[in-house]
Tab-separated table of C-alpha atoms in Angstrom:
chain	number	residue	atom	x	y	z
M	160	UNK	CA	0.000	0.000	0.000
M	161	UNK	CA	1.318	3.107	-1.215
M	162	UNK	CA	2.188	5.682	2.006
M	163	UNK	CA	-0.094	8.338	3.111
M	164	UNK	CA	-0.265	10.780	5.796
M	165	UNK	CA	-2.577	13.013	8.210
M	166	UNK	CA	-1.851	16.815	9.155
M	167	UNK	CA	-3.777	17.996	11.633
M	168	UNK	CA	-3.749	21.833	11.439
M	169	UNK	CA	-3.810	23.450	15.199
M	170	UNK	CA	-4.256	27.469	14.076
M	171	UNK	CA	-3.816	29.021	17.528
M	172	UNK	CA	-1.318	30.552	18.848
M	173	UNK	CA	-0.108	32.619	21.643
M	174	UNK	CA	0.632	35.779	19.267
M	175	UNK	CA	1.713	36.352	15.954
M	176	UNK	CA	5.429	36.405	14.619
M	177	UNK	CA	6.256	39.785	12.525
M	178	UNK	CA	7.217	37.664	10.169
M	179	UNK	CA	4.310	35.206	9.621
M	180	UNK	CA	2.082	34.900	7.025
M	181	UNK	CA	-0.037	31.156	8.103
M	182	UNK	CA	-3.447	31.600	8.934
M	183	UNK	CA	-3.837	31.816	12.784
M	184	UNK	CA	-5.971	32.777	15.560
M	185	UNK	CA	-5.516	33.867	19.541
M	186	UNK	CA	-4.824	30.875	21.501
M	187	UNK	CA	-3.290	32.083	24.496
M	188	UNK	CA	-6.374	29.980	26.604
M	189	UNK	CA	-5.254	26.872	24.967
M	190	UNK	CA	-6.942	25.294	21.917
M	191	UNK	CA	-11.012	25.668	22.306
M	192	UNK	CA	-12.555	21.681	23.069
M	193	UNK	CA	-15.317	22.303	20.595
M	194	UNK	CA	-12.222	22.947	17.723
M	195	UNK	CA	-10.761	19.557	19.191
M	196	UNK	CA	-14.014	17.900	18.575
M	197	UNK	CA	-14.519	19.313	15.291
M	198	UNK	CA	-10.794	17.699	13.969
M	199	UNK	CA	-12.258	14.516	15.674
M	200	UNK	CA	-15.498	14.429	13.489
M	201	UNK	CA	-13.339	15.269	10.188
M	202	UNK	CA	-10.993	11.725	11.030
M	203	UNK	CA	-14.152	9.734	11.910
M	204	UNK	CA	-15.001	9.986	7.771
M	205	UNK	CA	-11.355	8.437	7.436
M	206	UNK	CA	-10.955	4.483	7.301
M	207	UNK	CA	-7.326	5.291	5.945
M	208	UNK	CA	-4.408	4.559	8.162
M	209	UNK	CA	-1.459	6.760	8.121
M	210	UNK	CA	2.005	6.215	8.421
M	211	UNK	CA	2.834	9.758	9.715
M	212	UNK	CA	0.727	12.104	11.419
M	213	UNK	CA	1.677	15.691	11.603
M	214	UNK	CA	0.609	18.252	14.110
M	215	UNK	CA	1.012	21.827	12.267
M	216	UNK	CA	-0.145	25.753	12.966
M	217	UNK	CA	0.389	27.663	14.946
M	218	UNK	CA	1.372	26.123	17.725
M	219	UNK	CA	-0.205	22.467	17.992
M	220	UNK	CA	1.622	22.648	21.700
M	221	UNK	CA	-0.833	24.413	22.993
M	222	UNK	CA	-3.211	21.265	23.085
M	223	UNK	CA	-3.664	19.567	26.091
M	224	UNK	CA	-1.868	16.043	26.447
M	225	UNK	CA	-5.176	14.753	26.442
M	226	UNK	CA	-6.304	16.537	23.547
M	227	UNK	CA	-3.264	15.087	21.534
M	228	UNK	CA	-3.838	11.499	22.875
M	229	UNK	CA	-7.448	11.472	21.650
M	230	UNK	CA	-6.624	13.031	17.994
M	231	UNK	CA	-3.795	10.255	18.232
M	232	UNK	CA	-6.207	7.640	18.614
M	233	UNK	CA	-8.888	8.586	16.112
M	234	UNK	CA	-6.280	8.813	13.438
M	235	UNK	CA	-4.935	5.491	14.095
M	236	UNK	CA	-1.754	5.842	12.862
M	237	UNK	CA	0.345	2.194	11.267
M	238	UNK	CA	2.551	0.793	14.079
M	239	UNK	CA	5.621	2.570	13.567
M	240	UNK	CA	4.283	5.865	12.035
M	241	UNK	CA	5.845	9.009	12.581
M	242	UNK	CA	3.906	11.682	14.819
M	243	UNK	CA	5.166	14.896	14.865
M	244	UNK	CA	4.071	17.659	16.935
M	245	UNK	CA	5.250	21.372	16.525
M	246	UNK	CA	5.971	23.119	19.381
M	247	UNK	CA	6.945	27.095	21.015
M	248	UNK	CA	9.724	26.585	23.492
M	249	UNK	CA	7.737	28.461	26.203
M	250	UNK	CA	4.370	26.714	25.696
M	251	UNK	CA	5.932	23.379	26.837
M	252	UNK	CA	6.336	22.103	30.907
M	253	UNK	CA	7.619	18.751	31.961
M	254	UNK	CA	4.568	17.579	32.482
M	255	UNK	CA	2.917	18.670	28.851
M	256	UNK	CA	6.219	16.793	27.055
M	257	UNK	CA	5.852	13.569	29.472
M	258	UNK	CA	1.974	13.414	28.395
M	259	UNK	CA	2.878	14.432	24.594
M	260	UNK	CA	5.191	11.302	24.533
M	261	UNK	CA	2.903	9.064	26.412
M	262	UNK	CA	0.067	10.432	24.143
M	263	UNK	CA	2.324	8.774	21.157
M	264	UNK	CA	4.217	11.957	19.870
M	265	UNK	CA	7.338	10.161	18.430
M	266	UNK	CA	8.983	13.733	16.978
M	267	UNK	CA	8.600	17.072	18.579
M	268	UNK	CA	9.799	20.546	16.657
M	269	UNK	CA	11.185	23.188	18.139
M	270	UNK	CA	10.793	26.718	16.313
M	271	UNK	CA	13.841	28.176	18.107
M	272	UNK	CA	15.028	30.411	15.014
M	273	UNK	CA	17.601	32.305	16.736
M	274	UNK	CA	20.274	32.008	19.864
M	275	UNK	CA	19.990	35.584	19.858
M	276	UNK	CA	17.332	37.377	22.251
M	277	UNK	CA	17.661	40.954	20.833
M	278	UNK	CA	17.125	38.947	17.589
M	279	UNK	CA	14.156	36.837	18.798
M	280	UNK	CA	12.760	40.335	20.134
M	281	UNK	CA	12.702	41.469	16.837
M	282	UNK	CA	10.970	38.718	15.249
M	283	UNK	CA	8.079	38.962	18.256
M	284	UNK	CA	9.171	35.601	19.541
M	285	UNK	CA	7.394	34.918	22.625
M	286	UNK	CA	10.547	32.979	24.092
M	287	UNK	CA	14.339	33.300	25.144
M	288	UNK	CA	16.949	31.650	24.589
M	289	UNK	CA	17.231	29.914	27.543
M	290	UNK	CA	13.992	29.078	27.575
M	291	UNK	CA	14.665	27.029	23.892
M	292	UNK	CA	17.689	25.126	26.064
M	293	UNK	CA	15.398	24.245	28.327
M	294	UNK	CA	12.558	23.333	26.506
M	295	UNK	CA	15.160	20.745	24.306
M	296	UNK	CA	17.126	19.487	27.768
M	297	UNK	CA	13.012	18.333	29.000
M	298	UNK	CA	12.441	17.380	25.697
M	299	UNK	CA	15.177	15.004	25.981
M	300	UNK	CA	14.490	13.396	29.313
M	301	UNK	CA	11.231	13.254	28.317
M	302	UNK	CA	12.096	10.383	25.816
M	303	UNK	CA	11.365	11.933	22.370
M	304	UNK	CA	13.620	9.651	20.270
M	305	UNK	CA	13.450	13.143	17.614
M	306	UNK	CA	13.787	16.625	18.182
M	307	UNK	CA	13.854	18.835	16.041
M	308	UNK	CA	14.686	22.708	15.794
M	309	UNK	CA	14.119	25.342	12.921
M	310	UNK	CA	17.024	28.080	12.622
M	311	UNK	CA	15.875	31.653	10.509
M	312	UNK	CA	18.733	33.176	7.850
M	313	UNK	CA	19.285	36.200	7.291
M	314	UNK	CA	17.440	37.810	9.786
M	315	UNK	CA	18.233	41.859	10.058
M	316	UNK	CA	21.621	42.485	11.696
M	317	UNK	CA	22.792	38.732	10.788
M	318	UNK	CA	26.158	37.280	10.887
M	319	UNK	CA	27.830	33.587	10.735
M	320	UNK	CA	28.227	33.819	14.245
M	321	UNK	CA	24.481	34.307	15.552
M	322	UNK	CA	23.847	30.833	12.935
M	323	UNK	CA	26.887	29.396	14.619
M	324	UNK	CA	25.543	30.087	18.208
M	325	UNK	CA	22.101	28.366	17.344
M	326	UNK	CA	23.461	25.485	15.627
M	327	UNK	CA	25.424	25.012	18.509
M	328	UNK	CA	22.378	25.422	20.932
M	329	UNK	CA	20.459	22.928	18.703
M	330	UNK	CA	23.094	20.384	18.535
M	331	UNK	CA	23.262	20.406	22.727
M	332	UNK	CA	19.933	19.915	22.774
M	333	UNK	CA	20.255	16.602	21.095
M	334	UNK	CA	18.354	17.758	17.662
M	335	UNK	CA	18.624	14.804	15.215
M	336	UNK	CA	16.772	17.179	12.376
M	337	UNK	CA	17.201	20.508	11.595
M	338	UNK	CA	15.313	22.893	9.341
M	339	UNK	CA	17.451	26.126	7.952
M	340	UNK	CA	14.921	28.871	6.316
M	341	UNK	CA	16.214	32.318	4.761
M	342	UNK	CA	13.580	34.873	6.226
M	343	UNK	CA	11.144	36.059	3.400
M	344	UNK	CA	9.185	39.016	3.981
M	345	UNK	CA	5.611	37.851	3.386
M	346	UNK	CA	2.438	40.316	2.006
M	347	UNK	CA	0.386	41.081	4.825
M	348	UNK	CA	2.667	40.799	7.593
M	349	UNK	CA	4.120	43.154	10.300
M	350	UNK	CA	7.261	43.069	8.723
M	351	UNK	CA	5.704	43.714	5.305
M	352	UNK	CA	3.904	47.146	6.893
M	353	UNK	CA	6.821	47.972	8.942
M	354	UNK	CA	10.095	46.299	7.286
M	355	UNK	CA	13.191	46.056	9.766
M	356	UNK	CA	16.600	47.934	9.458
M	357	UNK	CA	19.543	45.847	8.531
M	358	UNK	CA	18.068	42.967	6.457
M	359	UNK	CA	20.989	41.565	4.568
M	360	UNK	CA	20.639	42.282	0.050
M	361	UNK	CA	20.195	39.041	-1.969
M	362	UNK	CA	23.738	38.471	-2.598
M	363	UNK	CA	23.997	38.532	1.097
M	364	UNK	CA	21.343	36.096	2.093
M	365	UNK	CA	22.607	33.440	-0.461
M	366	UNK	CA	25.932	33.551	1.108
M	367	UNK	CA	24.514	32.884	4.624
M	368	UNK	CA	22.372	30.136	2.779
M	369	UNK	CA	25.780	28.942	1.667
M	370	UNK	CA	27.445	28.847	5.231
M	371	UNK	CA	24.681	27.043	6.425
M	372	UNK	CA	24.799	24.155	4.209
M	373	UNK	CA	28.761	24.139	4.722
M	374	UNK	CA	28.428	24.441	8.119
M	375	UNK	CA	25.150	21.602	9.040
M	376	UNK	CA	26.981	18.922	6.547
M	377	UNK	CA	30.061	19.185	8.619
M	378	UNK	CA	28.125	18.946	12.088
M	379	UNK	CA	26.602	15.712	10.495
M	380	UNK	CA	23.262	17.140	9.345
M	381	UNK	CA	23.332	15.851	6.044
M	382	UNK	CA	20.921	18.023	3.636
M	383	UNK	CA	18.021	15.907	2.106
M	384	UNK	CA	15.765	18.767	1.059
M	385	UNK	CA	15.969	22.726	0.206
M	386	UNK	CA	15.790	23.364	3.661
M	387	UNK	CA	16.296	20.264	5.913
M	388	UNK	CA	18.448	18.708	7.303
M	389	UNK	CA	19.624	15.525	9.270
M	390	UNK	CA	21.252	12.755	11.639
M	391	UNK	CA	21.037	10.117	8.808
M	392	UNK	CA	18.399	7.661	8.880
M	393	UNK	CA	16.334	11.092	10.732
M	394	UNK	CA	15.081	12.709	7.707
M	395	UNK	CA	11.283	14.020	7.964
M	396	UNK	CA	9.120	10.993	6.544
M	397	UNK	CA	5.640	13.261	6.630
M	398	UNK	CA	7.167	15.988	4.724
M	399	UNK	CA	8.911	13.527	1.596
M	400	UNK	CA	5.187	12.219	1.275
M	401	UNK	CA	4.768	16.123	-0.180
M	402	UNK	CA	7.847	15.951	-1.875
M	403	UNK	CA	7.283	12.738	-3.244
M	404	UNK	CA	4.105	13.728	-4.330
M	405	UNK	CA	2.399	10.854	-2.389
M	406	UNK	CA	-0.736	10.779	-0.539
M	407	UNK	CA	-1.513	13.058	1.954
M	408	UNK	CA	-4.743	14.547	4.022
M	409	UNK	CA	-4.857	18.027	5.716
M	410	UNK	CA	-7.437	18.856	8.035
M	411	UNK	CA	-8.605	21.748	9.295
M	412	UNK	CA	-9.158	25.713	7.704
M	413	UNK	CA	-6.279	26.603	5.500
M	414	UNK	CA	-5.073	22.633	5.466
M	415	UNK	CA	-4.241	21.106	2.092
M	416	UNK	CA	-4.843	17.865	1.023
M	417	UNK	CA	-3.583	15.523	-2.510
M	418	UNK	CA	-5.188	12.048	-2.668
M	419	UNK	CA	-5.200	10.056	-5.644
M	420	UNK	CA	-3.371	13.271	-7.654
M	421	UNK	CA	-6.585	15.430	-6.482
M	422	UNK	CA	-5.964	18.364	-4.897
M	423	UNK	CA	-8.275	20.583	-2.244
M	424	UNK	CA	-8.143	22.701	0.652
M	425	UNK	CA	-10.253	23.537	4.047
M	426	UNK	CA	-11.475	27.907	3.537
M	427	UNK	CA	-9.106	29.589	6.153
M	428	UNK	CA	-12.376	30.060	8.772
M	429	UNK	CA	-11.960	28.782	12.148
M	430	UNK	CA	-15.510	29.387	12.849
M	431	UNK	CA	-16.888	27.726	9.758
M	432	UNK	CA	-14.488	24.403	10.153
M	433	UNK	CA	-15.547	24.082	13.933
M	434	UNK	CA	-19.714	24.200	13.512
M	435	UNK	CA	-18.901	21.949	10.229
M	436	UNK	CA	-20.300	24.186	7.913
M	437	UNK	CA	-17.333	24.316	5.948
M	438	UNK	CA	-16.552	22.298	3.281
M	439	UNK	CA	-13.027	20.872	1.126
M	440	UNK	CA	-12.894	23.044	-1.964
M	441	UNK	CA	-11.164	21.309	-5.289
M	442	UNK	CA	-7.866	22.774	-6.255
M	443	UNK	CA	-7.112	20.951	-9.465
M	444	UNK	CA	-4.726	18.034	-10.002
M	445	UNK	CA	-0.956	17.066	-9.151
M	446	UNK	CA	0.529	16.879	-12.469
M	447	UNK	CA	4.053	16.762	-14.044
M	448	UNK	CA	4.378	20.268	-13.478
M	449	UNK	CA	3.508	19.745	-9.723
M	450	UNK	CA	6.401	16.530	-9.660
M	451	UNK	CA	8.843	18.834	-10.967
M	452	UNK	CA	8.534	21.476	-8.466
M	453	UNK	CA	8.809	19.240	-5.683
M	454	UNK	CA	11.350	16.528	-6.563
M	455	UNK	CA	13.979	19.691	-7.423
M	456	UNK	CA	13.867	20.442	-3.756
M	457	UNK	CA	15.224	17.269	-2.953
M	458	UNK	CA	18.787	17.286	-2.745
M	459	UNK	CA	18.897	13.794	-4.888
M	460	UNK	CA	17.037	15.368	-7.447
M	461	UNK	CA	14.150	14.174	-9.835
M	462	UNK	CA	14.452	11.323	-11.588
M	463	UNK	CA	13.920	11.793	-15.831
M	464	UNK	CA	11.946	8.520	-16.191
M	465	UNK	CA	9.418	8.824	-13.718
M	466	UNK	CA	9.393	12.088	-14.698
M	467	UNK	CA	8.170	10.900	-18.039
M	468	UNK	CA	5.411	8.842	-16.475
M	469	UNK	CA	3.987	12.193	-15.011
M	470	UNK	CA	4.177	13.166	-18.834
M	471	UNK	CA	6.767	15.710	-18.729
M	472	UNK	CA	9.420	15.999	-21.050
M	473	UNK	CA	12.487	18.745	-21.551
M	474	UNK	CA	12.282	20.929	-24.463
M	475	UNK	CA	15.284	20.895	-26.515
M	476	UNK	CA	15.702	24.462	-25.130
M	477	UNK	CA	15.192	23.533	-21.631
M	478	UNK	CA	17.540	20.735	-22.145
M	479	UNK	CA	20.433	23.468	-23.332
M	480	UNK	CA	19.720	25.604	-20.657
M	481	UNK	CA	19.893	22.877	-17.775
M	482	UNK	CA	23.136	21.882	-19.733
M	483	UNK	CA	24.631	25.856	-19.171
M	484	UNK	CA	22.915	25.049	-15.117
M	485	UNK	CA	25.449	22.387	-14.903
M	486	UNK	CA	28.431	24.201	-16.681
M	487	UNK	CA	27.293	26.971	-13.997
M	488	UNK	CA	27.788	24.486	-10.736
M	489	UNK	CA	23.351	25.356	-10.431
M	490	UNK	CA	22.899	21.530	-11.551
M	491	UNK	CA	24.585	18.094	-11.735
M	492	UNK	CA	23.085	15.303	-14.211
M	493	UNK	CA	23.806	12.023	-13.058
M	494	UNK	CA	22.067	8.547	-14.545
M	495	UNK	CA	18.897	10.226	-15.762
M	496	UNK	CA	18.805	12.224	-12.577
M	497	UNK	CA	18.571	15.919	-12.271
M	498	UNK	CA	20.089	17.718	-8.862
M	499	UNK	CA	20.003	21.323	-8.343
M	500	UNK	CA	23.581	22.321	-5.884
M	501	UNK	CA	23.304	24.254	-2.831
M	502	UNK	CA	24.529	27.047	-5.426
M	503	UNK	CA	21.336	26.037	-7.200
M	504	UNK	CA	18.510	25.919	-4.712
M	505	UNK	CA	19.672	29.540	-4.007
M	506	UNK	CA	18.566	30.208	-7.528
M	507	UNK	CA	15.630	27.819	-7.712
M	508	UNK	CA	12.905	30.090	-8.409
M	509	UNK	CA	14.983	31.479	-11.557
M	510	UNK	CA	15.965	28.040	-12.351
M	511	UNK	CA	11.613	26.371	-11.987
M	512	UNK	CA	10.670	29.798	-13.996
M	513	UNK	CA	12.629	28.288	-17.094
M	514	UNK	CA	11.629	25.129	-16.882
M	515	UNK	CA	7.833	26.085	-15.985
């Protein structure tokens, strides 16, 4: 049976990041029961078994142990599955992490971002930095056999040294997985209204991106994807099912779903999803275009052949340009197989905008 997973979308949060564009709503109570229950009826109309389940937002940590254990069970994950839950460093205790893990939670994720508190200030980060240290310490006695932690790039002010400083903190705190992003400045957010002083240029950015990549591979986080990284054997199995273009099933508003190369979403409407008067909306097919995309994140690349079985094919155009990629050091061809270089995902929209 082909794989296929479950993300459960938590929207609430504590407050809102400056730099965040996800759909969200207040949370600082906790996650309402009635929103709980409504995620429960939505997996009762699933006979489906996953092997991962994924809890996303916001800030799924704000559920109560109990809360996760009985969205654990009505899923039903595969013995074996992978159940991730993402978490704030200051919305977890000892207590919340010891029910998490008993509740099944095999892989908790840290958004830690920075070891810099002027820096985590600035991005309206609700915690510190020692706060993150602890928060990966309990997460470790706790039992989690994967933690995970997300480091920002090129974040105003930035230099090698504040990435150095949280790579360090992550790697302390026993993260087997870690995801590197280069801050974006999203429409519609309080950075977009208000942009910060000091954000590095382009050129800039790509050579943090750069340092990253040099840097994880040689602490033993070997890069799988654009933007991930890890332990090996530790890589992310929910996320490759999007990658992969396998199936997958997102619940809750603003959640996005692909089953049998369909594709729909929940309306971002907390109200609507909760008294079930929402409905999945169609959002067209996953097609070779969609393949393409996503295998050219992966850092081994797309292979031609299945490629072909999506029904895409290189123009003899593309194929000269891809050829001047690889003369570049942007690509490396390899028995049928294309791979973009770290040099490459840099420059991936530029490189997808040719191809597309």
């Amino acid at each position: 049976m082909d794989s296929f997973g479950i993300y459960l979308h938590v929207p609430y949060c504590k407050a809102k990041c400056r730099y965040c564009d996800f759909y969200s709503a207040p949370g600082a109570r906790g996650v309402p029961q009635s929103y709980v229950d409504a995620l429960l009826r939505e997996l009762g109309k699933n006979a489906r078994r996953p092997d991962t389940l994924y809890f996303g937002g916001g800030t799924p940590a704000l559920l109560s142990p109990a809360q996760v254990a009985a969205l654990v069970e009505a899923a039903a994950p595969l013995p074996g599955a992978e159940i991730t839950l993402e978490a704030n460093p200051d919305t977890v205790t000892w207590e919340t992490l010891q029910g998490f893990r008993a509740a099944g939670i095999t892989r908790i994720s840290f958004g830690v971002q920075s070891a810099d508190d002027t820096q985590l200030r600035r991005l309206g980060r609700t915690h510190t930095v020692a706060k993150a240290a602890e928060a990966l310490q309990l997460a470790r006695e706790a039992g989690f056999p994967e933690i995970c932690g997300d480091i920002m790039l090129a974040l105003p002010h930035y230099t090698n040294a504040e990435f150095d400083a949280t790579l360090s903190l992550l790697q302390q705190g026993g993260c087997t997985h870690i995801s590197a992003y280069l801050l974006k400045i999203e429409p519609g957010t309080a950075f977009a209204r208000f942009p910060p002083e000091g954000l590095p240029g382009p050129d800039e950015a790509a050579d943090f991106y750069l340092y990253a990549v040099q840097r994880l591979e040689a602490a033993g986080y070997r890069q799988y994807e654009i933007s991930n990284f890890a332990k090996p054997g530790h890589e992310g199995r929910h996320n490759l099912l999007y990658w992969n273009c396998r199936d997958y099933w997102g619940v809750g508003p603003a959640a996005h779903s692909c089953l049998n190369n369909r594709r729909f979403y929940w309306p971002d409407d907390v109200q609507a999803f909760t008294d079930g008067s929402a409905a999945e909306q169609p959002e067209g097919v996953c097609d070779a275009e969609d393949f393409l995309l996503m295998q050219l994140r992966l850092n081994r690349g797309m292979d031609l052949d299945e490629y072909a079985r999506w029904g895409g094919q290189f123009t003899p155009a593309q194929m000269t340009f891809l050829r001047h990629c690889v003369a570049s050091g942007y690509a490396r061809f390899a028995d049928r197989r294309l791979q973009l270089t770290p040099a490459g995902m840099v420059v991936q929209n530029a490189i997808l905008e040719a191809l597309l």
